[in-house]
Amino acid sequence: MGDKVYTLAILLAILFLASQVISYINEARFKRKHGCKPETRIPQLERIIGYDIYKIQAEVSRSRKSLETTKWRYDTYGSTWSAVVAGRRFINTIETENIKTVLSVNFKEYGLGARQIAWGPLLGAGIFTTDGAQWEHSRSLVRPNFTKSQVADLNTFETHIQKLITKIPTDGSTVDLQTLFFQLTLDSATQFLFGESVSSLSSTEGSAQEQFGTMFDLAQNRLARRSRLAKLVWLFKDKDFDVACEVVHEFVDNIINKALEKADPVDAEKSIDGTGEPERYVFLTEMLKATRDPKQLRDELLNVLLAGRDTTASLLSHTFHVLARRPDIWNKLKAEIDELQGQKPDYDTLRDLKYLKYLLNESPALRLYPVVPANGRFALNDTVLPLGGGPNGLSPVFVPKGTLVAYSTYVMHRRKDVYGADAEEFRPERWAPEEGLRPGWAYLPFNGGPRICVGQQFALTEAAYTIVRMVQQFAGMENRDPTQWVEGLALTLSSGNGVKVAMVPR
Ligand code: HEM
């Protein structure tokens, strides 16, 4: 008996070794074929668990210095380097050719990894959580809802902005605009998606709408931690998260059930043109033309809500964060907006406001402090990145299956070789055509390739319209926060200290 076990163990060991040798030979052949050379590996105590870097990351996240630390690593180790963190192999890069390869050229070689496991309990299987054919289907359902006529419904924004304005004190007392912008974008996004706004800017305490807002925030705030736990997430029970998901689902399901009961949804496109019934465009109503599956409807609605709400709030908050500190920029913007003589702008007028366009391109939320400052994709097979290998970083790099190729838009958007010596300065004029700045893949606030943000025009229109209406309402603003910008990094990046200002009435 003992002999048999012994022989079996030896056989297994031989098989294991043989498979290791074969995969080593295959890997070496693959690397040779593609001319791969080793990338820089950052110094680590060991590269099996990578606990040292994991610990540093946890510390810098607590001290709100994650982004600064990432920048330091790129400054120290170059534009492509690898590390092992919490048992996961990362290749980090800010090479535009590498990012283009991952997001576009070799799009099919990469996926989102365990995002669906981590986010699924809240978001189900929708555009933001799925890969492959399932994602393609989601994208084909969601994308048609973002044409010009649909995002140009400025009357909807106007109603919510007026509520926001009533919340801003006119007696010189301090207000945190960031809190108000998060309410504004929740209200406008729910109006656009569900056809009824949760009206957080005016809702009464204890209402179902208020509860939905609170529970959606709670559930969403847990997603970043759940992502870090990845496949081990089921080991950590989180009762609050489970309850929040239930409340959110019930709220949305009620709205969907009511919509499903209406046999013949209104054609919203006609109504925007003024040729149909005077109802506003509603995402849910449009989706009903393509599917009547309640679970899919809920998943897509929540996916788009999550993708669109905090992001647009951050764009507004960060833009006002800088306006409060730069009266020179406020005055230039005001001069441009005053040419409208107090008239509400329409979609085309907004697009003609050049300085506002440069200001938004340069908004900290899009360039220096991008809303999504880091992102990544998992290799589905052994594959190759075109740059980062060898001592000069100009050779291809081997990417083993399962590796997370991570890229930092925060660092990339500060590259001096792209943006010039003043890359770290806030200067809207750099976007004027005569300056010739064409960053291409080095400017990715909305991502690129087939998964590029579907809500880009929606966000830019809502932000531009809100800024115009605020500048028309107020003569100026005073900064009431003497501190420097502080990192507020969860699923998206916001200002850790909010945007504390006093608005000066006209
Ligand atoms: C300033 C505002 C916004 C920024 C900076 C932004 C940025 C991004 C980024 C970086 C991604 C890629 C995420 C990833 O790799 O997983 C993305 C995807 C997405 N965004 Fe946005 N976004 C904004 C506003 C919006 C709005 C307003 C909506 C909808 C109302 C929206 C809907 C989506 C959707 C559905 C996706 C997933 C696309 C897909 O995977 O096919 N976004 N966005």
Coordinates of C-alpha atoms and ligand atoms in Angstrom, one line a residue:
M1 CA 0.0 0.0 0.0
G2 CA 2.8 2.4 1.1
D3 CA 4.8 1.6 -2.0
K4 CA 1.8 2.4 -4.2
V5 CA 1.2 5.8 -2.6
Y6 CA 4.9 6.5 -3.0
T7 CA 4.9 5.6 -6.7
L8 CA 1.8 7.7 -7.3
A9 CA 3.3 10.7 -5.6
I10 CA 6.5 10.3 -7.8
L11 CA 4.3 10.0 -10.9
L12 CA 2.3 13.1 -10.0
A13 CA 5.5 15.1 -9.3
I14 CA 7.0 14.0 -12.7
L15 CA 3.8 15.0 -14.5
F16 CA 3.8 18.4 -12.7
L17 CA 7.4 19.0 -13.6
A18 CA 6.8 17.9 -17.2
S19 CA 3.9 20.3 -17.5
Q20 CA 6.0 23.1 -16.0
V21 CA 8.8 22.4 -18.5
I22 CA 6.4 22.3 -21.4
S23 CA 4.7 25.6 -20.5
Y24 CA 8.2 27.2 -19.9
I25 CA 9.3 26.1 -23.4
N26 CA 6.0 27.3 -25.0
E27 CA 6.3 30.6 -23.2
A28 CA 9.9 31.1 -24.3
R29 CA 8.9 30.3 -27.9
F30 CA 6.0 32.8 -27.7
K31 CA 8.3 35.5 -26.3
R32 CA 10.9 34.9 -28.9
K33 CA 8.3 35.0 -31.7
H34 CA 7.1 38.4 -30.5
G35 CA 10.5 39.8 -29.6
C36 CA 9.5 40.3 -26.0
K37 CA 12.1 41.5 -23.4
P38 CA 11.6 41.7 -19.7
E39 CA 9.9 44.8 -18.2
T40 CA 11.2 46.6 -15.1
R41 CA 10.1 44.8 -11.9
I42 CA 9.7 47.1 -9.0
P43 CA 11.7 46.0 -5.9
Q44 CA 9.6 43.7 -3.7
L45 CA 10.4 41.4 -0.7
E46 CA 8.7 38.6 -2.6
R47 CA 6.6 38.3 -5.8
I48 CA 4.3 35.5 -4.7
I49 CA 1.8 37.3 -2.4
G50 CA 3.2 40.8 -2.7
Y51 CA 2.2 41.7 0.8
D52 CA 4.7 44.6 1.1
I53 CA 3.1 46.6 -1.7
Y54 CA -0.4 45.6 -0.6
K55 CA 0.4 47.1 2.8
I56 CA 1.9 50.3 1.4
Q57 CA -1.2 50.7 -0.8
A58 CA -3.5 50.4 2.2
E59 CA -1.4 53.0 4.1
V60 CA -1.3 55.5 1.2
S61 CA -5.0 55.0 0.6
R62 CA -5.7 55.9 4.3
S63 CA -3.5 58.9 4.2
R64 CA -5.1 60.0 0.9
K65 CA -1.9 59.8 -1.1
S66 CA -2.6 56.9 -3.5
L67 CA -2.4 59.0 -6.6
E68 CA 0.8 60.8 -5.5
T69 CA 2.4 57.5 -4.7
T70 CA 1.5 56.1 -8.1
K71 CA 3.0 59.1 -9.8
W72 CA 6.2 58.6 -7.7
R73 CA 6.4 55.0 -8.9
Y74 CA 6.2 56.0 -12.6
D75 CA 8.7 58.8 -12.0
T76 CA 11.1 56.3 -10.4
Y77 CA 10.6 53.1 -12.4
G78 CA 9.6 54.4 -15.9
S79 CA 6.5 54.2 -17.9
T80 CA 6.0 50.4 -17.8
W81 CA 6.7 48.2 -14.8
S82 CA 5.3 45.1 -13.1
A83 CA 4.5 44.2 -9.5
V84 CA 2.6 41.5 -7.6
V85 CA 0.0 42.8 -5.2
A86 CA -2.2 40.6 -3.1
G87 CA -1.3 37.5 -5.2
R88 CA -2.2 39.3 -8.4
R89 CA 0.3 40.1 -11.2
F90 CA 0.1 43.7 -12.5
I91 CA 1.7 45.3 -15.5
N92 CA 1.4 49.1 -15.0
T93 CA 1.8 51.4 -17.9
I94 CA 1.3 54.9 -19.1
E95 CA 2.5 54.2 -22.7
T96 CA -0.2 55.3 -25.0
E97 CA 0.6 52.5 -27.5
N98 CA 0.1 49.9 -24.8
I99 CA -3.2 51.4 -23.6
K100 CA -4.5 51.6 -27.2
T101 CA -3.5 47.9 -27.6
V102 CA -5.5 46.9 -24.5
L103 CA -8.6 49.0 -25.1
S104 CA -8.8 48.9 -28.9
V105 CA -6.3 47.0 -31.1
N106 CA -6.4 43.8 -29.0
F107 CA -9.7 44.5 -27.3
K108 CA -10.9 40.9 -27.5
E109 CA -7.8 39.7 -25.6
Y110 CA -8.9 41.4 -22.4
G111 CA -11.8 41.4 -20.0
L112 CA -13.1 43.0 -16.8
G113 CA -12.1 40.1 -14.5
A114 CA -14.1 39.6 -11.4
R115 CA -16.0 42.8 -11.6
Q116 CA -19.3 41.0 -12.1
I117 CA -18.7 38.9 -9.0
A118 CA -17.9 42.0 -6.9
W119 CA -20.6 44.3 -8.3
G120 CA -23.2 41.8 -9.4
P121 CA -25.3 41.8 -6.2
L122 CA -26.1 45.5 -6.8
L123 CA -25.8 45.8 -10.6
G124 CA -26.6 42.4 -12.0
A125 CA -25.4 41.7 -15.5
G126 CA -25.4 44.9 -17.5
I127 CA -23.3 47.1 -19.7
F128 CA -20.9 48.0 -16.9
T129 CA -20.3 44.5 -15.5
T130 CA -20.3 42.1 -18.4
D131 CA -17.8 41.0 -21.2
G132 CA -18.1 39.4 -24.6
A133 CA -21.4 38.7 -26.3
Q134 CA -23.4 39.6 -23.2
W135 CA -21.7 43.0 -23.1
E136 CA -22.3 43.5 -26.8
H137 CA -26.0 42.9 -26.3
S138 CA -26.1 45.3 -23.4
R139 CA -24.2 48.0 -25.4
S140 CA -26.6 47.6 -28.3
L141 CA -29.5 48.2 -26.0
V142 CA -28.0 51.1 -24.1
R143 CA -26.1 53.0 -26.8
P144 CA -29.1 54.2 -29.0
N145 CA -30.4 56.1 -26.0
F146 CA -27.6 58.7 -26.1
T147 CA -28.2 60.4 -29.5
K148 CA -28.1 64.2 -29.7
S149 CA -31.9 64.6 -29.5
Q150 CA -32.0 62.6 -26.3
V151 CA -29.1 64.3 -24.4
A152 CA -30.2 67.8 -25.6
D153 CA -33.3 67.9 -23.4
L154 CA -32.1 70.9 -21.4
N155 CA -35.5 71.6 -19.9
T156 CA -35.1 68.6 -17.6
F157 CA -31.8 69.9 -16.3
E158 CA -33.3 73.4 -15.8
T159 CA -35.9 72.2 -13.4
H160 CA -33.3 70.5 -11.2
I161 CA -30.8 73.4 -11.4
Q162 CA -33.5 75.8 -10.2
K163 CA -33.9 73.6 -7.1
L164 CA -30.2 73.6 -6.6
I165 CA -30.0 77.4 -6.8
T166 CA -32.7 77.7 -4.1
K167 CA -30.4 75.7 -1.8
I168 CA -27.5 78.1 -2.2
P169 CA -27.3 80.8 0.5
T170 CA -27.2 84.4 -0.8
D171 CA -26.1 85.9 2.6
G172 CA -22.5 85.1 2.2
S173 CA -22.6 81.9 4.3
T174 CA -20.6 78.9 3.3
V175 CA -22.1 76.0 1.3
D176 CA -20.5 72.8 0.0
L177 CA -21.3 72.7 -3.7
Q178 CA -20.1 69.2 -4.0
T179 CA -22.9 67.8 -1.8
L180 CA -25.4 69.8 -3.9
F181 CA -23.9 68.5 -7.2
F182 CA -24.2 64.9 -6.0
Q183 CA -27.9 65.5 -5.3
L184 CA -28.4 67.4 -8.6
T185 CA -26.9 64.5 -10.7
L186 CA -28.9 61.9 -8.8
D187 CA -32.1 63.9 -9.5
S188 CA -31.4 64.5 -13.2
A189 CA -30.1 60.9 -13.8
T190 CA -33.1 59.3 -12.2
Q191 CA -35.4 61.6 -14.2
F192 CA -33.7 60.6 -17.4
L193 CA -33.5 56.9 -16.7
F194 CA -36.8 56.2 -14.8
G195 CA -39.0 59.0 -15.9
E196 CA -39.4 60.2 -12.3
S197 CA -36.8 62.0 -10.3
V198 CA -36.0 61.0 -6.7
S199 CA -35.8 64.8 -6.1
S200 CA -33.1 64.5 -3.5
L201 CA -32.7 68.3 -3.6
S202 CA -36.2 68.7 -2.2
S203 CA -37.4 65.2 -0.9
T204 CA -38.7 64.9 2.6
E205 CA -36.9 62.8 5.2
G206 CA -38.0 59.2 5.3
S207 CA -39.6 59.2 1.8
A208 CA -39.0 56.2 -0.4
Q209 CA -37.0 58.4 -2.7
E210 CA -34.8 59.6 0.0
Q211 CA -34.3 56.0 1.2
F212 CA -33.4 55.0 -2.4
G213 CA -30.7 57.7 -2.6
T214 CA -29.2 56.8 0.7
M215 CA -29.2 53.1 0.0
F216 CA -27.8 53.5 -3.5
D217 CA -24.9 55.6 -2.1
L218 CA -24.3 53.0 0.7
A219 CA -24.2 50.0 -1.7
Q220 CA -22.1 51.9 -4.3
N221 CA -19.5 52.9 -1.6
R222 CA -19.0 49.2 -0.8
L223 CA -18.1 48.3 -4.4
A224 CA -14.5 49.5 -4.3
R225 CA -13.7 47.3 -1.3
R226 CA -15.6 44.4 -2.9
S227 CA -13.5 44.8 -6.0
R228 CA -10.3 44.6 -4.0
L229 CA -11.5 41.4 -2.4
A230 CA -12.2 40.0 -5.9
K231 CA -13.1 36.3 -5.8
L232 CA -12.8 36.1 -2.0
V233 CA -15.6 38.5 -1.6
W234 CA -18.1 35.8 -0.5
L235 CA -15.9 35.2 2.6
F236 CA -16.9 38.6 4.0
K237 CA -20.6 39.0 4.9
D238 CA -21.9 42.5 4.7
K239 CA -25.4 42.8 6.0
D240 CA -25.7 46.6 5.3
F241 CA -24.7 46.0 1.7
D242 CA -27.3 43.2 1.2
V243 CA -30.1 45.3 2.7
A244 CA -29.1 48.3 0.6
C245 CA -29.2 46.2 -2.6
E246 CA -32.7 44.9 -1.6
V247 CA -34.1 48.4 -1.1
V248 CA -32.6 49.7 -4.3
H249 CA -33.9 46.8 -6.3
E250 CA -37.4 47.1 -4.8
F251 CA -37.6 50.8 -5.6
V252 CA -36.5 50.3 -9.3
D253 CA -38.6 47.2 -9.8
N254 CA -41.7 49.2 -8.8
I255 CA -41.0 51.8 -11.4
I256 CA -40.3 49.1 -14.0
N257 CA -43.5 47.2 -13.2
K258 CA -45.6 50.3 -13.6
A259 CA -43.9 51.0 -17.0
L260 CA -44.5 47.4 -18.1
E261 CA -48.2 47.7 -17.3
K262 CA -48.4 50.5 -19.9
A263 CA -49.0 48.4 -23.0
D264 CA -47.9 50.9 -25.6
P265 CA -44.9 53.1 -24.5
V266 CA -44.9 56.7 -25.8
D267 CA -42.5 57.4 -28.6
A268 CA -40.2 59.8 -26.8
E269 CA -38.1 60.9 -29.8
K270 CA -41.2 62.3 -31.4
S271 CA -42.1 64.2 -28.2
I272 CA -38.7 65.9 -28.1
D273 CA -39.2 67.1 -31.7
G274 CA -42.4 68.5 -30.5
T275 CA -44.4 66.4 -33.0
G276 CA -45.7 63.8 -30.6
E277 CA -47.1 63.9 -27.1
P278 CA -45.4 66.5 -24.8
E279 CA -43.7 63.9 -22.7
R280 CA -40.0 64.0 -22.0
Y281 CA -37.5 61.4 -23.2
V282 CA -37.3 58.5 -20.8
F283 CA -34.6 55.9 -21.1
L284 CA -36.8 53.2 -19.5
T285 CA -39.6 53.8 -22.0
E286 CA -37.1 53.5 -24.9
M287 CA -35.6 50.3 -23.5
L288 CA -39.1 48.8 -23.4
K289 CA -39.1 48.8 -27.1
A290 CA -36.1 46.4 -27.2
T291 CA -36.8 44.2 -24.1
R292 CA -39.6 43.6 -21.6
D293 CA -37.4 41.4 -19.4
P294 CA -37.7 43.1 -15.9
K295 CA -34.4 41.8 -14.7
Q296 CA -32.5 43.1 -17.7
L297 CA -34.3 46.4 -17.5
R298 CA -33.3 46.8 -13.8
D299 CA -29.7 45.8 -14.4
E300 CA -29.2 48.2 -17.3
L301 CA -30.9 51.1 -15.5
L302 CA -28.7 50.6 -12.4
N303 CA -25.5 50.2 -14.5
V304 CA -26.1 53.5 -16.3
L305 CA -27.1 55.2 -13.0
L306 CA -23.9 54.1 -11.4
A307 CA -21.8 55.0 -14.4
G308 CA -23.3 58.4 -14.9
R309 CA -24.2 59.9 -11.5
D310 CA -21.0 60.4 -9.5
T311 CA -18.9 61.0 -12.6
T312 CA -20.9 64.1 -13.7
A313 CA -21.1 65.3 -10.1
S314 CA -17.3 65.2 -9.9
L315 CA -17.0 67.0 -13.2
L316 CA -19.1 69.9 -11.8
S317 CA -17.5 69.8 -8.3
H318 CA -14.0 69.9 -9.6
T319 CA -14.7 72.6 -12.1
F320 CA -16.1 74.8 -9.3
H321 CA -13.3 73.8 -7.0
V322 CA -10.9 75.5 -9.4
L323 CA -13.2 78.4 -10.3
A324 CA -13.4 79.3 -6.6
R325 CA -9.6 79.6 -6.5
R326 CA -9.1 81.3 -9.8
P327 CA -11.1 84.5 -10.2
D328 CA -9.2 85.3 -13.4
I329 CA -10.8 82.2 -15.0
W330 CA -14.2 82.9 -13.5
N331 CA -14.0 86.4 -15.1
K332 CA -13.1 85.1 -18.5
L333 CA -15.9 82.5 -18.3
K334 CA -18.4 85.2 -17.1
A335 CA -17.4 87.5 -20.0
E336 CA -18.2 84.7 -22.5
I337 CA -21.5 83.7 -20.8
D338 CA -22.6 87.3 -20.4
E339 CA -22.8 87.5 -24.2
L340 CA -25.9 85.4 -23.9
Q341 CA -27.5 88.3 -22.1
G342 CA -29.1 86.1 -19.5
Q343 CA -30.8 83.8 -22.1
K344 CA -31.0 80.1 -21.4
P345 CA -28.6 78.4 -23.9
D346 CA -29.8 75.6 -26.2
Y347 CA -27.6 72.6 -27.2
D348 CA -26.0 74.4 -30.1
T349 CA -25.3 77.6 -28.2
L350 CA -23.5 75.6 -25.5
R351 CA -21.3 74.0 -28.2
D352 CA -20.4 77.5 -29.4
L353 CA -19.1 78.6 -26.0
K354 CA -15.4 78.1 -26.8
Y355 CA -13.8 79.1 -23.4
L356 CA -16.3 76.9 -21.6
K357 CA -15.3 74.0 -23.8
Y358 CA -11.6 74.6 -23.0
L359 CA -12.5 74.9 -19.3
L360 CA -14.3 71.5 -19.4
N361 CA -11.5 69.8 -21.3
E362 CA -9.1 71.1 -18.7
S363 CA -11.4 70.5 -15.8
P364 CA -9.5 68.7 -13.0
A365 CA -12.1 66.0 -13.3
L366 CA -11.1 65.3 -16.8
R367 CA -7.4 66.0 -16.9
L368 CA -5.3 66.5 -13.7
Y369 CA -7.6 64.6 -11.3
P370 CA -9.6 62.3 -13.6
V371 CA -12.8 60.9 -12.3
V372 CA -11.5 57.5 -13.1
P373 CA -7.8 58.0 -12.3
A374 CA -6.8 54.3 -12.7
N375 CA -8.3 51.5 -14.7
G376 CA -7.3 48.1 -16.1
R377 CA -8.1 45.0 -18.0
F378 CA -7.3 41.3 -17.4
A379 CA -5.5 39.3 -20.1
L380 CA -7.8 36.5 -21.2
N381 CA -4.9 34.7 -23.0
D382 CA -1.1 35.0 -23.1
T383 CA -0.6 38.1 -25.1
V384 CA 1.8 41.0 -25.8
L385 CA 2.1 44.8 -25.2
P386 CA 4.1 46.6 -27.9
L387 CA 6.3 48.7 -25.5
G388 CA 8.0 48.6 -22.1
G389 CA 10.4 45.7 -22.5
G390 CA 14.2 45.8 -22.4
P391 CA 16.5 48.4 -20.8
N392 CA 15.2 51.2 -22.9
G393 CA 11.5 50.1 -22.7
L394 CA 11.2 50.0 -26.5
S395 CA 10.7 46.2 -26.9
P396 CA 7.4 44.3 -26.6
V397 CA 6.4 42.9 -23.2
F398 CA 5.0 39.4 -22.5
V399 CA 1.6 39.5 -20.7
P400 CA 0.7 36.1 -19.2
K401 CA -2.9 35.1 -19.1
G402 CA -4.6 36.5 -16.0
T403 CA -2.3 39.5 -15.6
L404 CA -4.0 42.8 -14.9
V405 CA -2.7 45.5 -17.3
A406 CA -3.4 48.6 -15.3
Y407 CA -3.0 52.2 -16.6
S408 CA -3.0 55.5 -14.7
T409 CA -4.8 58.3 -16.4
Y410 CA -3.8 60.5 -13.5
V411 CA -0.1 60.1 -14.4
M412 CA -0.6 60.0 -18.1
H413 CA -2.5 63.2 -18.1
R414 CA 0.5 64.9 -16.6
R415 CA 3.0 63.8 -19.1
K416 CA 5.3 66.7 -20.1
D417 CA 6.2 65.2 -23.4
V418 CA 2.4 65.4 -24.3
Y419 CA 1.1 68.5 -22.5
G420 CA 4.3 70.6 -22.4
A421 CA 6.5 71.8 -19.5
D422 CA 3.5 73.3 -17.8
A423 CA 1.6 70.0 -17.8
E424 CA 0.8 70.2 -14.1
E425 CA -0.7 73.7 -14.4
F426 CA -4.4 74.4 -14.9
R427 CA -4.6 76.3 -18.1
P428 CA -7.8 76.1 -20.2
E429 CA -6.2 77.9 -23.1
R430 CA -3.9 74.9 -23.9
W431 CA -7.0 73.5 -25.7
A432 CA -7.3 76.4 -28.1
P433 CA -6.7 75.0 -31.7
E434 CA -3.8 77.4 -32.3
E435 CA -1.8 75.7 -29.5
G436 CA -1.9 72.5 -31.5
L437 CA -2.4 70.1 -28.6
R438 CA -3.6 66.7 -29.9
P439 CA -3.1 64.2 -27.1
G440 CA -5.0 61.3 -28.8
W441 CA -4.7 58.3 -26.5
A442 CA -2.8 60.3 -23.9
Y443 CA -6.1 62.0 -22.9
L444 CA -8.6 59.4 -21.8
P445 CA -11.1 60.8 -19.3
F446 CA -13.9 58.9 -21.0
N447 CA -11.8 55.8 -21.9
G448 CA -11.3 54.7 -25.5
G449 CA -12.1 51.9 -27.9
P450 CA -15.3 49.9 -28.1
R451 CA -16.1 50.4 -24.4
I452 CA -15.7 54.2 -24.6
C453 CA -18.1 56.0 -22.2
V454 CA -21.6 56.1 -23.8
G455 CA -22.6 59.1 -21.6
Q456 CA -19.8 61.5 -22.6
Q457 CA -22.1 64.0 -24.4
F458 CA -24.8 63.7 -21.7
A459 CA -22.2 64.6 -19.0
L460 CA -20.7 67.4 -21.0
T461 CA -24.1 68.9 -21.8
E462 CA -25.4 68.7 -18.3
A463 CA -22.1 70.2 -16.9
A464 CA -22.0 73.0 -19.5
Y465 CA -25.6 73.9 -19.0
T466 CA -25.3 73.9 -15.2
I467 CA -22.2 76.0 -15.3
V468 CA -23.8 78.6 -17.6
R469 CA -26.9 78.8 -15.4
M470 CA -24.8 79.2 -12.2
V471 CA -22.7 82.0 -13.8
Q472 CA -25.8 83.7 -14.9
Q473 CA -27.2 83.5 -11.4
F474 CA -24.1 84.6 -9.4
A475 CA -21.7 87.5 -9.8
G476 CA -18.8 85.6 -8.3
M477 CA -17.7 83.1 -5.7
E478 CA -15.4 83.1 -2.7
N479 CA -13.3 80.2 -1.7
R480 CA -14.0 79.1 1.9
D481 CA -11.5 76.3 2.1
P482 CA -7.9 77.3 2.7
T483 CA -6.6 73.7 2.2
Q484 CA -5.0 72.2 -0.9
W485 CA -6.9 69.7 -2.9
V486 CA -7.2 66.4 -1.0
E487 CA -7.8 63.0 -2.6
G488 CA -11.3 61.6 -2.2
L489 CA -10.9 58.2 -3.9
A490 CA -13.6 55.6 -3.8
L491 CA -15.1 54.1 -7.0
T492 CA -14.5 57.5 -8.6
L493 CA -12.3 60.4 -7.6
S494 CA -13.8 63.5 -5.9
S495 CA -12.5 66.3 -3.7
G496 CA -11.8 64.9 -0.3
N497 CA -12.7 68.2 1.4
G498 CA -15.7 69.0 -0.8
V499 CA -16.1 72.4 -2.5
K500 CA -16.7 74.9 0.3
V501 CA -17.6 78.4 -1.1
A502 CA -19.8 81.4 -0.7
M503 CA -21.7 82.5 -3.8
V504 CA -22.0 86.2 -4.4
P505 CA -25.5 87.1 -5.9
R506 CA -25.6 89.3 -9.0
Ligands
HEM1 C1 -17.7 63.4 -16.4 C2 -18.5 62.4 -16.6 C3 -18.1 61.0 -17.0 C4 -16.8 60.4 -17.0 C5 -15.5 61.1 -16.7 C6 -17.0 59.1 -17.5 C7 -16.0 58.2 -17.7 C8 -16.1 56.9 -18.0 C9 -15.1 55.9 -18.1 C10 -13.6 56.1 -17.8 C11 -15.6 54.7 -18.5 C12 -14.9 53.4 -18.7 C13 -15.0 52.6 -17.4 C14 -14.4 51.2 -17.5 O1 -13.3 51.0 -18.1 O2 -14.9 50.3 -17.0 C15 -17.0 54.9 -18.7 C16 -17.9 54.0 -19.1 C17 -19.3 54.2 -19.1 N1 -20.0 55.3 -18.9 FE1 -19.2 57.1 -18.4 N2 -18.3 58.8 -17.7 C18 -19.0 60.0 -17.4 C19 -20.4 60.2 -17.5 C20 -21.3 59.2 -17.8 C21 -22.7 59.5 -17.9 C22 -23.4 60.8 -17.6 C23 -23.3 58.3 -18.3 C24 -24.7 57.9 -18.5 C25 -25.7 58.7 -18.2 C26 -22.2 57.3 -18.5 C27 -22.3 56.0 -18.8 C28 -21.3 55.1 -19.0 C29 -21.5 53.7 -19.3 C30 -22.9 53.0 -19.5 C31 -20.2 53.1 -19.4 C32 -19.9 51.7 -19.7 C33 -19.6 51.5 -21.2 C34 -19.2 50.1 -21.6 O3 -18.6 49.4 -20.8 O4 -19.6 49.8 -22.7 N3 -21.0 57.9 -18.2 N4 -17.3 56.2 -18.4

